[in-house]
Every structure is written in C-alpha cells, then in structure tokens.
Tab-separated table of C-alpha atoms and ligand atoms in Angstrom:
chain	number	residue	atom	x	y	z
Z	1	MET	CA	-28.779	-12.175	4.418
Z	2	PRO	CA	-26.012	-14.748	3.773
Z	3	ASP	CA	-23.853	-15.350	6.685
Z	4	GLU	CA	-20.814	-15.605	4.397
Z	5	LEU	CA	-21.274	-12.110	3.136
Z	6	TYR	CA	-17.784	-11.092	3.999
Z	7	ARG	CA	-16.526	-13.461	1.201
Z	8	MET	CA	-18.327	-11.376	-1.488
Z	9	SER	CA	-16.412	-8.990	-3.587
Z	10	ALA	CA	-17.074	-5.277	-3.286
Z	11	VAL	CA	-18.337	-5.320	-6.988
Z	12	ASP	CA	-20.849	-8.089	-6.178
Z	13	ILE	CA	-21.965	-6.270	-3.008
Z	14	ALA	CA	-22.632	-3.122	-4.955
Z	15	ARG	CA	-24.534	-4.977	-7.663
Z	16	ASN	CA	-26.708	-6.769	-5.198
Z	17	ILE	CA	-27.547	-3.606	-3.466
Z	18	ARG	CA	-28.401	-1.876	-6.693
Z	19	ASN	CA	-30.649	-4.508	-7.871
Z	20	GLY	CA	-32.412	-4.625	-4.425
Z	21	LYS	CA	-31.364	-8.093	-3.274
Z	22	LEU	CA	-29.287	-6.671	-0.340
Z	23	GLN	CA	-30.028	-3.559	1.763
Z	24	LEU	CA	-27.155	-1.187	2.365
Z	25	GLY	CA	-28.238	-0.678	5.998
Z	26	GLU	CA	-28.130	-4.363	6.822
Z	27	ILE	CA	-24.773	-4.569	5.109
Z	28	VAL	CA	-23.302	-1.787	7.096
Z	29	GLU	CA	-24.550	-3.374	10.298
Z	30	TYR	CA	-23.144	-6.804	9.196
Z	31	PHE	CA	-19.659	-5.450	8.656
Z	32	LEU	CA	-19.764	-3.242	11.914
Z	33	ASN	CA	-20.616	-6.483	13.675
Z	34	ARG	CA	-17.510	-8.241	12.245
Z	35	ILE	CA	-15.370	-5.205	13.318
Z	36	ARG	CA	-16.815	-5.438	16.841
Z	37	THR	CA	-16.087	-9.200	16.953
Z	38	TYR	CA	-12.531	-9.295	15.544
Z	39	ASN	CA	-10.987	-5.789	15.884
Z	40	GLU	CA	-9.437	-6.324	19.222
Z	41	ARG	CA	-7.890	-9.725	18.408
Z	42	PHE	CA	-6.028	-8.411	15.232
Z	43	GLY	CA	-5.478	-4.742	16.198
Z	44	VAL	CA	-7.002	-3.230	13.016
Z	45	PHE	CA	-8.903	0.013	13.515
Z	46	ILE	CA	-7.455	3.035	15.405
Z	47	SER	CA	-10.888	4.676	15.311
Z	48	LEU	CA	-14.371	4.060	13.917
Z	49	ALA	CA	-16.245	6.716	11.915
Z	50	GLU	CA	-18.327	8.890	14.278
Z	51	SER	CA	-21.230	8.906	11.881
Z	52	ILE	CA	-22.127	6.729	9.033
Z	53	ASP	CA	-23.350	8.409	5.832
Z	54	MET	CA	-25.514	6.359	3.475
Z	55	LYS	CA	-26.612	7.539	0.082
Z	56	GLU	CA	-29.558	6.243	-1.808
Z	57	ASN	CA	-29.292	4.917	-5.341
Z	58	ALA	CA	-25.515	5.407	-5.494
Z	59	PRO	CA	-23.325	3.426	-7.938
Z	60	PHE	CA	-20.964	2.021	-5.405
Z	61	PRO	CA	-22.667	1.617	-1.926
Z	62	VAL	CA	-19.942	-0.491	-0.243
Z	63	PRO	CA	-18.483	-0.120	3.207
Z	64	TYR	CA	-14.837	0.507	3.373
Z	65	ALA	CA	-11.742	1.614	5.532
Z	66	LEU	CA	-9.166	4.193	5.312
Z	67	LYS	CA	-5.491	3.951	6.307
Z	68	ASP	CA	-5.106	6.571	9.098
Z	69	ASN	CA	-2.993	8.900	7.092
Z	70	ILE	CA	-5.882	9.775	4.773
Z	71	LEU	CA	-8.197	12.591	5.864
Z	72	ALA	CA	-11.986	12.179	6.298
Z	73	LEU	CA	-14.270	14.722	7.983
Z	74	GLY	CA	-15.584	13.368	11.119
Z	75	THR	CA	-12.561	11.183	11.786
Z	76	LYS	CA	-9.198	11.710	13.441
Z	77	THR	CA	-6.181	11.226	11.306
Z	78	THR	CA	-3.380	9.947	13.492
Z	79	CYS	CA	-0.864	8.553	11.102
Z	80	GLY	CA	-0.244	5.959	13.861
Z	81	SER	CA	1.723	8.682	15.821
Z	82	ARG	CA	1.497	10.291	19.233
Z	83	ILE	CA	2.135	13.638	17.599
Z	84	LEU	CA	-1.179	13.503	15.741
Z	85	GLU	CA	-3.084	11.464	18.293
Z	86	ASN	CA	-5.850	14.017	18.690
Z	87	TYR	CA	-5.700	15.533	15.270
Z	88	HIS	CA	-9.160	15.923	13.659
Z	89	SER	CA	-9.331	15.825	9.932
Z	90	PRO	CA	-10.084	19.363	8.696
Z	91	TYR	CA	-11.401	18.334	5.367
Z	92	ASP	CA	-12.047	15.262	3.118
Z	93	ALA	CA	-9.052	13.858	1.001
Z	94	THR	CA	-10.020	13.895	-2.688
Z	95	VAL	CA	-10.115	9.996	-2.540
Z	96	THR	CA	-12.471	10.152	0.435
Z	97	MET	CA	-14.750	12.732	-1.360
Z	98	ARG	CA	-14.829	10.628	-4.522
Z	99	LEU	CA	-15.665	7.431	-2.685
Z	100	LYS	CA	-18.401	9.362	-0.822
Z	101	GLU	CA	-19.857	10.653	-3.995
Z	102	ALA	CA	-19.989	7.146	-5.412
Z	103	GLY	CA	-21.877	6.092	-2.262
Z	104	ALA	CA	-19.111	4.109	-0.486
Z	105	VAL	CA	-19.541	4.196	3.283
Z	106	LEU	CA	-16.536	4.864	5.483
Z	107	LEU	CA	-16.467	2.650	8.623
Z	108	GLY	CA	-13.168	3.588	10.162
Z	109	LYS	CA	-9.503	4.300	10.064
Z	110	THR	CA	-6.830	1.513	10.107
Z	111	ASN	CA	-3.603	1.043	12.018
Z	112	MET	CA	-0.276	1.652	10.288
Z	113	ASP	CA	3.422	2.137	10.951
Z	114	GLU	CA	3.944	5.696	12.196
Z	115	PHE	CA	3.810	8.005	9.276
Z	116	ALA	CA	3.872	4.921	6.990
Z	117	MET	CA	7.618	4.288	7.832
Z	118	GLY	CA	7.902	0.484	8.128
Z	119	SER	CA	7.048	-2.812	6.603
Z	120	THR	CA	5.311	-4.545	9.467
Z	121	THR	CA	2.890	-2.228	11.276
Z	122	GLU	CA	4.933	-2.873	14.460
Z	123	PHE	CA	5.884	0.770	14.447
Z	124	SER	CA	2.307	2.074	15.222
Z	125	ALA	CA	2.581	4.215	18.386
Z	126	PHE	CA	-0.742	2.627	19.545
Z	127	PHE	CA	-0.668	-1.252	19.099
Z	128	VAL	CA	0.574	-3.950	16.697
Z	129	THR	CA	-1.660	-5.456	14.039
Z	130	ARG	CA	-1.621	-9.230	13.745
Z	131	ASN	CA	-1.513	-11.428	10.737
Z	132	PRO	CA	-4.901	-13.327	10.487
Z	133	TRP	CA	-3.193	-16.355	9.082
Z	134	ASN	CA	-1.182	-16.622	12.217
Z	135	ILE	CA	-1.518	-14.064	15.012
Z	136	GLU	CA	2.189	-14.502	16.115
Z	137	LYS	CA	3.228	-13.070	12.542
Z	138	VAL	CA	3.442	-9.643	11.197
Z	139	PRO	CA	0.728	-8.546	8.636
Z	140	GLY	CA	3.287	-6.556	6.604
Z	141	GLY	CA	3.174	-2.723	6.381
Z	142	SER	CA	2.889	0.016	6.500
Z	143	SER	CA	-0.839	-0.399	5.432
Z	144	GLY	CA	-1.166	-3.470	7.688
Z	145	GLY	CA	-4.416	-2.452	9.198
Z	146	SER	CA	-6.012	-1.960	5.873
Z	147	ALA	CA	-4.813	-5.438	4.566
Z	148	VAL	CA	-6.004	-7.168	7.719
Z	149	ALA	CA	-9.357	-5.398	7.647
Z	150	VAL	CA	-9.889	-6.895	4.149
Z	151	ALA	CA	-8.406	-10.358	4.927
Z	152	THR	CA	-10.619	-10.731	7.949
Z	153	GLY	CA	-13.771	-9.622	6.233
Z	154	MET	CA	-14.349	-6.515	8.384
Z	155	VAL	CA	-14.594	-4.439	5.199
Z	156	PRO	CA	-14.969	-5.377	1.449
Z	157	PHE	CA	-12.037	-3.078	0.507
Z	158	ALA	CA	-9.751	-0.469	2.096
Z	159	LEU	CA	-7.350	2.182	0.888
Z	160	GLY	CA	-3.687	2.331	1.687
Z	161	SER	CA	-0.681	4.390	0.563
Z	162	ASP	CA	2.419	3.099	-1.018
Z	163	THR	CA	5.795	4.854	-0.840
Z	164	GLY	CA	8.064	1.887	-1.184
Z	165	GLY	CA	5.599	-1.043	-1.048
Z	166	SER	CA	3.187	-0.267	1.760
Z	167	ILE	CA	0.178	-1.418	-0.197
Z	168	ARG	CA	1.641	-4.449	-2.029
Z	169	LEU	CA	3.641	-5.900	0.907
Z	170	PRO	CA	0.869	-6.165	3.480
Z	171	ALA	CA	-1.538	-7.427	0.799
Z	172	SER	CA	0.916	-10.146	-0.111
Z	173	PHE	CA	1.476	-11.102	3.636
Z	174	CYS	CA	-2.328	-11.234	4.288
Z	175	GLY	CA	-3.301	-13.106	1.007
Z	176	VAL	CA	-5.278	-10.292	-0.587
Z	177	VAL	CA	-4.701	-8.056	-3.665
Z	178	GLY	CA	-2.931	-4.586	-3.298
Z	179	PHE	CA	-2.593	-2.187	-6.216
Z	180	LYS	CA	-0.317	0.878	-6.569
Z	181	PRO	CA	-1.440	2.964	-9.665
Z	182	THR	CA	0.893	4.906	-11.848
Z	183	TYR	CA	2.264	7.969	-9.948
Z	184	GLY	CA	-0.028	10.877	-10.731
Z	185	LEU	CA	-3.133	9.051	-11.456
Z	186	VAL	CA	-4.653	9.355	-7.996
Z	187	SER	CA	-4.651	12.544	-6.100
Z	188	ARG	CA	-2.781	12.823	-2.706
Z	189	TYR	CA	-4.734	15.881	-1.672
Z	190	GLY	CA	-5.519	14.981	1.996
Z	191	LEU	CA	-2.866	12.145	2.312
Z	192	VAL	CA	-0.318	13.078	4.962
Z	193	ALA	CA	2.843	13.298	3.042
Z	194	PHE	CA	5.828	11.085	3.616
Z	195	GLY	CA	7.970	10.982	0.384
Z	196	SER	CA	6.111	13.194	-1.929
Z	197	SER	CA	7.899	12.026	-5.127
Z	198	LEU	CA	7.053	8.457	-4.320
Z	199	ASP	CA	3.733	8.307	-2.350
Z	200	GLN	CA	0.683	7.010	-4.117
Z	201	ILE	CA	-2.755	6.033	-2.751
Z	202	GLY	CA	-4.397	2.743	-3.950
Z	203	PRO	CA	-6.784	0.007	-2.992
Z	204	ILE	CA	-6.562	-3.406	-1.101
Z	205	ALA	CA	-9.253	-5.856	-1.849
Z	206	LYS	CA	-9.917	-9.517	-2.250
Z	207	THR	CA	-9.999	-9.408	-6.093
Z	208	VAL	CA	-8.153	-7.651	-8.868
Z	209	GLU	CA	-11.548	-6.612	-10.229
Z	210	ASP	CA	-12.361	-4.870	-7.064
Z	211	CYS	CA	-9.047	-3.044	-7.081
Z	212	ALA	CA	-9.612	-1.952	-10.728
Z	213	PHE	CA	-13.112	-0.743	-9.847
Z	214	VAL	CA	-12.066	1.247	-6.763
Z	215	THR	CA	-9.187	2.796	-8.594
Z	216	SER	CA	-11.553	3.879	-11.301
Z	217	ILE	CA	-13.549	5.894	-8.714
Z	218	ILE	CA	-10.626	7.525	-6.839
Z	219	ALA	CA	-8.398	8.253	-9.859
Z	220	GLY	CA	-8.407	11.343	-12.047
Z	221	TYR	CA	-6.909	14.786	-12.426
Z	222	ASP	CA	-7.382	17.051	-9.313
Z	223	PRO	CA	-6.609	20.713	-9.303
Z	224	LYS	CA	-5.710	20.405	-5.645
Z	225	ASP	CA	-2.788	18.116	-6.410
Z	226	SER	CA	-0.469	19.577	-8.997
Z	227	THR	CA	1.216	16.175	-9.450
Z	228	THR	CA	-1.954	14.526	-10.883
Z	229	SER	CA	-2.111	13.816	-14.473
Z	230	LYS	CA	-4.772	14.835	-16.996
Z	231	LYS	CA	-4.462	11.631	-18.810
Z	232	ARG	CA	-7.580	9.459	-18.550
Z	233	VAL	CA	-7.101	5.856	-17.903
Z	234	ASP	CA	-9.796	3.251	-17.992
Z	235	PHE	CA	-8.877	0.774	-15.346
Z	236	LEU	CA	-11.457	-1.675	-16.277
Z	237	ASN	CA	-10.699	-1.698	-19.941
Z	238	GLY	CA	-10.118	-5.160	-21.289
Z	239	LEU	CA	-9.910	-6.680	-17.814
Z	240	ASN	CA	-11.177	-9.960	-19.113
Z	241	ASP	CA	-9.453	-9.950	-22.469
Z	242	SER	CA	-6.976	-12.659	-23.325
Z	243	ILE	CA	-3.405	-12.321	-22.282
Z	244	LYS	CA	-1.991	-14.442	-25.115
Z	245	GLY	CA	1.166	-12.957	-26.491
Z	246	VAL	CA	1.810	-10.651	-23.507
Z	247	ARG	CA	5.641	-10.339	-23.094
Z	248	ILE	CA	6.660	-10.736	-19.433
Z	249	ALA	CA	10.178	-10.151	-18.315
Z	250	TYR	CA	11.746	-11.013	-15.018
Z	251	PRO	CA	15.069	-9.850	-13.626
Z	252	ARG	CA	17.094	-13.027	-13.303
Z	253	ASN	CA	19.710	-11.458	-11.144
Z	254	LEU	CA	17.192	-10.363	-8.547
Z	255	LEU	CA	15.834	-13.901	-8.262
Z	256	GLU	CA	19.259	-14.962	-7.110
Z	257	TYR	CA	19.082	-12.620	-4.131
Z	258	GLU	CA	20.607	-14.538	-1.192
Z	259	ALA	CA	17.836	-13.523	1.193
Z	260	LEU	CA	15.082	-14.889	-1.079
Z	261	ASP	CA	13.097	-17.513	0.621
Z	262	ALA	CA	13.125	-20.922	-1.328
Z	263	ASP	CA	9.330	-21.240	-1.058
Z	264	VAL	CA	8.683	-17.761	-2.410
Z	265	ARG	CA	11.189	-18.470	-5.266
Z	266	ASP	CA	9.373	-21.676	-6.077
Z	267	ALA	CA	5.990	-19.923	-6.063
Z	268	PHE	CA	7.414	-17.324	-8.245
Z	269	PHE	CA	8.546	-19.822	-10.934
Z	270	GLU	CA	5.365	-21.745	-10.711
Z	271	SER	CA	3.569	-18.564	-11.520
Z	272	LEU	CA	5.733	-17.886	-14.518
Z	273	LYS	CA	4.905	-21.361	-15.829
Z	274	MET	CA	1.265	-20.734	-15.445
Z	275	LEU	CA	1.484	-17.555	-17.438
Z	276	GLU	CA	3.564	-19.382	-20.153
Z	277	GLN	CA	0.729	-21.920	-20.423
Z	278	ALA	CA	-1.619	-19.067	-20.984
Z	279	GLY	CA	0.285	-18.045	-23.939
Z	280	CYS	CA	2.535	-15.228	-22.400
Z	281	GLU	CA	6.113	-14.929	-23.592
Z	282	VAL	CA	8.219	-15.089	-20.552
Z	283	LYS	CA	11.902	-14.280	-20.520
Z	284	PRO	CA	14.733	-13.572	-18.150
Z	285	VAL	CA	16.561	-10.184	-18.295
Z	286	GLU	CA	19.442	-8.762	-16.360
Z	287	MET	CA	18.781	-5.685	-14.455
Z	288	PRO	CA	21.991	-4.945	-12.332
Z	289	LEU	CA	20.926	-1.490	-11.284
Z	290	LEU	CA	17.808	-2.564	-9.642
Z	291	GLU	CA	19.878	-4.094	-6.947
Z	292	LYS	CA	20.620	-0.521	-5.874
Z	293	SER	CA	16.974	0.440	-5.385
Z	294	VAL	CA	16.938	-0.027	-1.665
Z	295	ALA	CA	20.158	2.105	-1.118
Z	296	VAL	CA	18.732	4.880	-3.333
Z	297	TYR	CA	15.211	4.696	-1.701
Z	298	TYR	CA	16.578	4.894	1.841
Z	299	ILE	CA	18.313	8.286	0.975
Z	300	ILE	CA	15.498	9.787	-1.052
Z	301	ALA	CA	12.595	8.782	1.150
Z	302	PRO	CA	14.106	9.976	4.451
Z	303	GLY	CA	15.229	13.154	2.828
Z	304	GLU	CA	11.777	14.006	1.703
Z	305	ALA	CA	10.259	12.853	5.068
Z	306	SER	CA	12.677	15.008	7.079
Z	307	SER	CA	11.354	18.005	5.138
Z	308	ASN	CA	7.688	16.954	5.054
Z	309	LEU	CA	7.700	16.234	8.890
Z	310	ALA	CA	9.288	19.600	9.759
Z	311	ARG	CA	5.731	20.924	10.040
Z	312	TYR	CA	5.008	19.011	13.227
Z	313	ASP	CA	6.575	21.665	15.510
Z	314	GLY	CA	3.928	21.714	18.244
Z	315	MET	CA	2.508	25.054	16.878
Z	316	ARG	CA	0.348	24.101	13.924
Z	317	TYR	CA	-0.732	20.431	14.230
Z	318	GLY	CA	-1.498	18.056	16.966
Z	319	LEU	CA	0.592	17.601	20.113
Z	320	ARG	CA	2.240	20.458	21.930
Z	321	VAL	CA	4.586	19.798	24.827
Z	322	GLN	CA	4.724	23.315	26.346
Z	323	GLU	CA	8.166	24.081	27.626
Z	324	GLU	CA	10.105	27.238	28.560
Z	325	GLY	CA	10.667	29.053	25.325
Z	326	LEU	CA	10.027	28.218	21.579
Z	327	ASP	CA	13.095	25.957	21.009
Z	328	ALA	CA	12.393	23.857	24.088
Z	329	THR	CA	8.788	23.486	23.080
Z	330	TYR	CA	9.773	22.248	19.476
Z	331	HIS	CA	12.200	19.874	21.054
Z	332	GLY	CA	9.804	18.618	23.756
Z	333	THR	CA	6.994	18.179	21.256
Z	334	ARG	CA	9.096	16.169	18.768
Z	335	GLU	CA	10.909	14.207	21.442
Z	336	ILE	CA	7.644	12.896	22.830
Z	337	GLY	CA	5.643	12.968	19.815
Z	338	PHE	CA	7.708	10.945	17.269
Z	339	GLY	CA	8.722	7.361	17.737
Z	340	GLU	CA	12.103	5.864	17.177
Z	341	GLU	CA	11.915	4.964	13.486
Z	342	VAL	CA	10.523	8.279	12.469
Z	343	LYS	CA	13.382	10.058	14.439
Z	344	ARG	CA	15.853	7.779	12.727
Z	345	ARG	CA	14.479	8.869	9.248
Z	346	ILE	CA	14.447	12.453	10.169
Z	347	LEU	CA	18.090	12.267	11.355
Z	348	MET	CA	19.165	10.427	8.140
Z	349	GLY	CA	17.166	12.728	5.891
Z	350	THR	CA	18.523	16.015	7.553
Z	351	PHE	CA	22.066	14.600	7.329
Z	352	THR	CA	21.829	13.716	3.600
Z	353	LEU	CA	20.183	17.012	2.730
Z	354	SER	CA	22.678	19.107	4.692
Z	355	ALA	CA	24.893	21.446	2.620
Z	356	THR	CA	28.027	19.353	3.271
Z	357	TYR	CA	26.612	15.984	2.304
Z	358	TYR	CA	23.989	16.947	-0.225
Z	359	GLU	CA	26.013	16.076	-3.274
Z	360	ALA	CA	27.577	13.046	-1.928
Z	361	TYR	CA	24.356	11.406	-0.982
Z	362	TYR	CA	20.953	13.049	-1.893
Z	363	ASP	CA	22.206	14.380	-5.377
Z	364	LYS	CA	23.858	11.104	-6.206
Z	365	ALA	CA	20.735	9.158	-5.154
Z	366	LEU	CA	18.631	11.241	-7.510
Z	367	LYS	CA	21.072	10.464	-10.339
Z	368	VAL	CA	20.953	6.769	-9.629
Z	369	ARG	CA	17.146	6.909	-9.361
Z	370	ARG	CA	17.083	8.199	-12.922
Z	371	LEU	CA	19.442	5.365	-14.052
Z	372	ILE	CA	17.233	2.739	-12.387
Z	373	ALA	CA	14.083	4.286	-14.034
Z	374	ASN	CA	15.972	4.122	-17.316
Z	375	GLU	CA	16.734	0.454	-16.791
Z	376	LEU	CA	13.166	-0.316	-15.945
Z	377	ASN	CA	11.820	1.640	-18.955
Z	378	ASN	CA	14.322	0.080	-21.347
Z	379	VAL	CA	13.124	-3.403	-20.358
Z	380	LEU	CA	9.513	-2.235	-20.662
Z	381	SER	CA	10.159	-0.929	-24.125
Z	382	GLU	CA	10.681	-4.460	-25.251
Z	383	ASN	CA	8.420	-6.199	-22.839
Z	384	ASP	CA	4.928	-5.420	-21.572
Z	385	LEU	CA	5.493	-6.191	-17.976
Z	386	ILE	CA	8.102	-7.010	-15.461
Z	387	MET	CA	7.289	-9.714	-12.867
Z	388	LEU	CA	8.752	-9.982	-9.394
Z	389	PRO	CA	7.928	-11.550	-6.102
Z	390	THR	CA	6.338	-9.079	-3.803
Z	391	SER	CA	8.509	-9.775	-0.748
Z	392	PRO	CA	11.658	-11.956	-0.575
Z	393	VAL	CA	10.323	-13.436	2.676
Z	394	LYS	CA	7.190	-14.939	4.207
Z	395	PRO	CA	5.594	-13.199	7.104
Z	396	TYR	CA	7.806	-13.414	10.106
Z	397	ASN	CA	7.275	-13.273	13.803
Z	398	ILE	CA	6.236	-10.099	15.614
Z	399	GLY	CA	9.404	-8.757	17.242
Z	400	GLU	CA	11.699	-11.032	15.251
Z	401	VAL	CA	13.422	-8.478	13.053
Z	402	GLN	CA	15.332	-5.920	15.093
Z	403	SER	CA	17.923	-4.328	12.821
Z	404	PRO	CA	16.531	-1.606	10.573
Z	405	LEU	CA	18.836	-2.673	7.726
Z	406	THR	CA	17.402	-6.053	7.618
Z	407	TYR	CA	13.818	-4.972	7.109
Z	408	TYR	CA	14.861	-2.144	4.796
Z	409	LEU	CA	16.249	-4.767	2.546
Z	410	MET	CA	12.910	-6.682	2.477
Z	411	ASP	CA	11.617	-3.743	0.277
Z	412	ILE	CA	13.799	-4.751	-2.579
Z	413	TYR	CA	11.141	-5.948	-4.912
Z	414	THR	CA	8.508	-3.189	-4.225
Z	415	ILE	CA	10.677	-0.103	-4.311
Z	416	PRO	CA	11.521	0.035	-7.966
Z	417	ALA	CA	8.023	0.769	-8.927
Z	418	ASN	CA	7.959	3.818	-6.685
Z	419	LEU	CA	11.224	5.043	-7.869
Z	420	ALA	CA	9.997	5.126	-11.404
Z	421	GLY	CA	6.419	5.946	-10.787
Z	422	LEU	CA	5.152	2.617	-12.459
Z	423	PRO	CA	1.894	0.812	-11.656
Z	424	ALA	CA	2.281	-2.533	-9.846
Z	425	VAL	CA	-0.061	-5.049	-8.337
Z	426	SER	CA	0.481	-7.876	-5.840
Z	427	VAL	CA	-1.673	-10.972	-6.204
Z	428	PRO	CA	-1.645	-14.013	-3.931
Z	429	VAL	CA	-0.246	-17.161	-5.384
Z	430	CYS	CA	-0.328	-19.809	-2.774
Z	431	LEU	CA	-0.009	-20.760	0.919
Z	432	SER	CA	3.338	-22.003	2.130
Z	433	ASP	CA	3.457	-23.358	5.681
Z	434	GLY	CA	0.026	-21.963	6.090
Z	435	LEU	CA	1.151	-18.334	5.069
Z	436	PRO	CA	0.371	-16.484	1.877
Z	437	VAL	CA	2.932	-15.700	-0.861
Z	438	GLY	CA	2.352	-13.063	-3.478
Z	439	VAL	CA	3.691	-12.111	-6.903
Z	440	GLN	CA	3.853	-8.696	-8.388
Z	441	PHE	CA	3.167	-7.473	-11.889
Z	442	MET	CA	4.628	-4.094	-12.898
Z	443	GLY	CA	4.163	-2.181	-16.168
Z	444	LYS	CA	4.947	1.057	-17.908
Z	445	ARG	CA	3.567	4.288	-16.782
Z	446	TYR	CA	-0.174	4.471	-17.651
Z	447	SER	CA	-0.338	0.820	-18.658
Z	448	ASP	CA	-2.448	0.214	-15.512
Z	449	PRO	CA	-5.188	-1.566	-17.373
Z	450	LEU	CA	-2.687	-4.131	-18.795
Z	451	VAL	CA	-1.075	-4.733	-15.345
Z	452	LEU	CA	-4.555	-5.404	-13.977
Z	453	ARG	CA	-5.759	-7.488	-16.993
Z	454	VAL	CA	-2.749	-9.958	-16.547
Z	455	ALA	CA	-3.250	-9.993	-12.727
Z	456	HIS	CA	-7.020	-10.689	-13.249
Z	457	ASN	CA	-6.268	-13.486	-15.661
Z	458	PHE	CA	-3.596	-14.830	-13.361
Z	459	GLU	CA	-6.154	-14.919	-10.509
Z	460	LYS	CA	-8.638	-16.880	-12.729
Z	461	MET	CA	-5.950	-19.523	-13.553
Z	462	ARG	CA	-4.930	-19.705	-9.917
Z	463	GLY	CA	-8.504	-20.414	-8.801
Z	464	GLU	CA	-10.248	-19.064	-5.656
Z	465	PHE	CA	-7.753	-18.026	-2.974
Z	466	PRO	CA	-8.954	-18.938	0.576
Z	467	LEU	CA	-9.564	-16.494	3.459
Z	468	PRO	CA	-7.942	-17.117	6.750
Z	469	GLN	CA	-9.968	-19.279	9.379
Z	470	ILE	CA	-10.447	-16.812	12.194
W	501	LIG	N1	8.916	-0.086	3.980
W	501	LIG	C1	9.158	1.092	3.297
W	501	LIG	C2	9.608	2.108	4.394
W	501	LIG	O1	9.653	1.784	5.442
W	501	LIG	C3	7.905	1.602	2.519
W	501	LIG	C4	6.807	2.236	3.402
W	501	LIG	C5	5.829	2.812	2.524
W	501	LIG	O2	5.537	2.251	1.383
W	501	LIG	N2	5.012	3.661	3.121
W	501	LIG	O3	9.799	3.294	4.053
C-alpha cells in the first residue's frame, strides 16, 4: 500500500477499493495509525468511534470524521462542552445514516468551539486544536478539528457545520476545501442546533470534487427536518465543464475593509485575474449593506442560540449539578456546564429577545437580514457568482485575540451566505508566510453545481496545493 495514501482524494480511494486495488480494512488501519501518530500533537479528535463498521461492495467506502455536534450511534456527542461531556448519541444523524449506507467508515468525532460558537477552536472545553502549518497558530473554527483532521491526512474527508462560516474559515486557515451547501439541501436532523435559521452541515476535504461527491451523498429531502427542500440538485453536474462567460461580481467596498490583510487582498486579486484569463467576466459592484452582516448576525445567532440552549437544564441532557431545589440545580448545572463564550451568547440572546428590547434589536436585525439578502440576490440576478476572500486575516497566534468584538469581525466575508441561505465554498489559493490563504465563491440558492464547477476549475488552474509538512 502506498505510504503517501493520505494524499489521495476520497473519490480516488473509493475507486481503488471498488476495483480491488486497495483493501478497505488496510485503509482503515492506515488512517487509524495516522490518528494515533498525530492526534495528540494537533488536538483533533475528542473521541474515536467505539466500533468500526465496514460494509462490503459499497459505493463510497472511505474513512471519515464528524464534528462533535453531529450524532452517531456508538459515539458521544459533546459539542466541545462540559455540559454534554458524557452525552451518548441516542441515534444517527441523517447525514451519518446516509454516509453509513454509502459505506463510509466513521473513525471519530472532532474538536470544535463549544456549541460551534467561535472562529478558532480555542473555545473547546477540552483542549485547543493546532494549525498544522504552524502549531503556534489557530486552525480556524468552529470546525477546526475537522479541518485539521483532513489537512494532516488523518481522514480523507470530514463533516463540519457552518452557521456563520465554521466550515469555510477553518478550511481556509488549514489549506483545504470547505463547502456550505444551500440552506435546506442537507438535513440537520441529528445536528445539535445553534442558530437554526443559519445552520448547515457540509464537507471539508482536499478537493472540490470530494466535497461535491460527499454532498451528493448527504443531501436530499428528509421528512425528519422540515426545513429540507424537495428540490433535487446534482452536485456533480458539469463539474468539469468550461467556465467561459461565467459572470463573477465582487463587492468593491468590502475589499477596502481596513482590517483586510494586504497579502490576503493580493491573493484575492490574483485569483480574479486567473478567472478572467479563463474567460470569466469579472466586475466590481457596490454592496453597502453587506457591511452590516456582522452586526445583524451577532443579534440573530445569539438570539436563536439562547433559545436552543435552554434545553440544557440538567434534567434532560448531559450534566446535572444537583443542588438544593430546582432553580439552584438549573443554575449550578449551567454555571459549571457552559463556558464563557456560550454564556455571553445566551446573555446577549436573552437580552435582545426580551419583551422590552425585541423590537429595537431582534426584529430590526430580521429586517436588515432581509435587506442584505435582497442586496445579494439583486447582484446575483445580474451575475452568476459573488467572490470574496474567506477571511480578512491569515491564521493568528493561539491566545492572540482576546476581545470578542475583534474575532466577531473576522466573520465578515462568511456570514452573508448564511444570512441569505446561499451556497459558498472556500478554496485555498496560495501560501503567504507559510500560511494558507483561501478565496470564496458564493452563488444563488440551488446553484451549488455552478459554485462547485467554478471552484473546481479554479483549483485546476491553481495547480496542486501542498499539504503541510508534519
Ligand atoms: N464564528 C461564528 C460564530 O462564532 C460562526 C460560527 C459557526 O459558523 N458555527 O458564531
């Protein structure tokens, strides 16, 4: 078996197993070995699967990892939180079930910011995850464990969840591909809810093709999630077709954002040039409302989170800190069970949803959300795609950013897709000071195949992207 197997794409691994060139048992052992070798150094897996299920003659027999907010029978689902530290998954999430049916083999559950609140994976209650390009740096978040699992070759692909960028940002910081499909195309049944009108599950992998393939397995209508759409989307449709004539807009005003790192900006404009050379029509547009995305998101997401997290009361799930009386037990459990960032969000959300402030904050945020979605949809009615950097900055040092406002602002380029439910993919462009930089393609609702096609073509023009030396 080739020693460099970890470089192989998930699609190629599946093909080699199906035609008998590789054995699934050996492949699983190979990746488990890499996990044993590297897990501790990078802080990736919270737990490993208790049993390994392998299916004969399956279409997609590939090992993978799940972010630890997605349920899988035989695993704990901690959400990176003390409050769920000993919580056993009572059933399989729909995505887990679909991957199982396709023959994918779950190896373990990956580290994340507590309840997916964060952009660095520093807010896990258990340990920090480290960037494989430089272990002093954050890997991005909140699906940092999943991104590092892929970048270090511990698994060929992993799933994450994206409420305001948590798939795309860590993919960008780790030099891999992360895809958030259109809201409603992938079931969230079995995903622990954070911001239900924003949450979406999606893949992280080394290539766009892998992401398209994995999405084609996990997507589709699910009667157990009433927000799923009955629309059928073929994620692999036209993946290799030409992108000549594709109209790509970029919001000029957002590229003047003062916190935008000069190298990230250069990489972005270099990417635009490459796309122009491939025959795309590239043009700047003004999108003033997009600048309000962060403000709107940090009202809506905490509001939804405060409501979703009310269920962790010490009675029904996970941790119970038994005190004298019911109220004291609630307080004790939530005091000890939740970390600082989660408490901050619950406080903000409870405040903006309160009778006195609802109209001033939450209701207003919903209206501006609609205006932002209109602005995006207007630009997308005249253009096929919107292109943005994935993050305004390169990976920074662990512990470097202390103020919540500073890291909230780093979500500026990823949040718009969640507010409007649009598909968006982050693809690595280049290394700058030895750290990966990514760009993002975002399209109309249900135009996922076009978004993936442009990303796939972009990847081909860019040439092979290196994996970190570990
Ligand atoms: N960084 C954003 C937040 O902290 C997004 C997180 C996510 O997408 N789960 O809420």
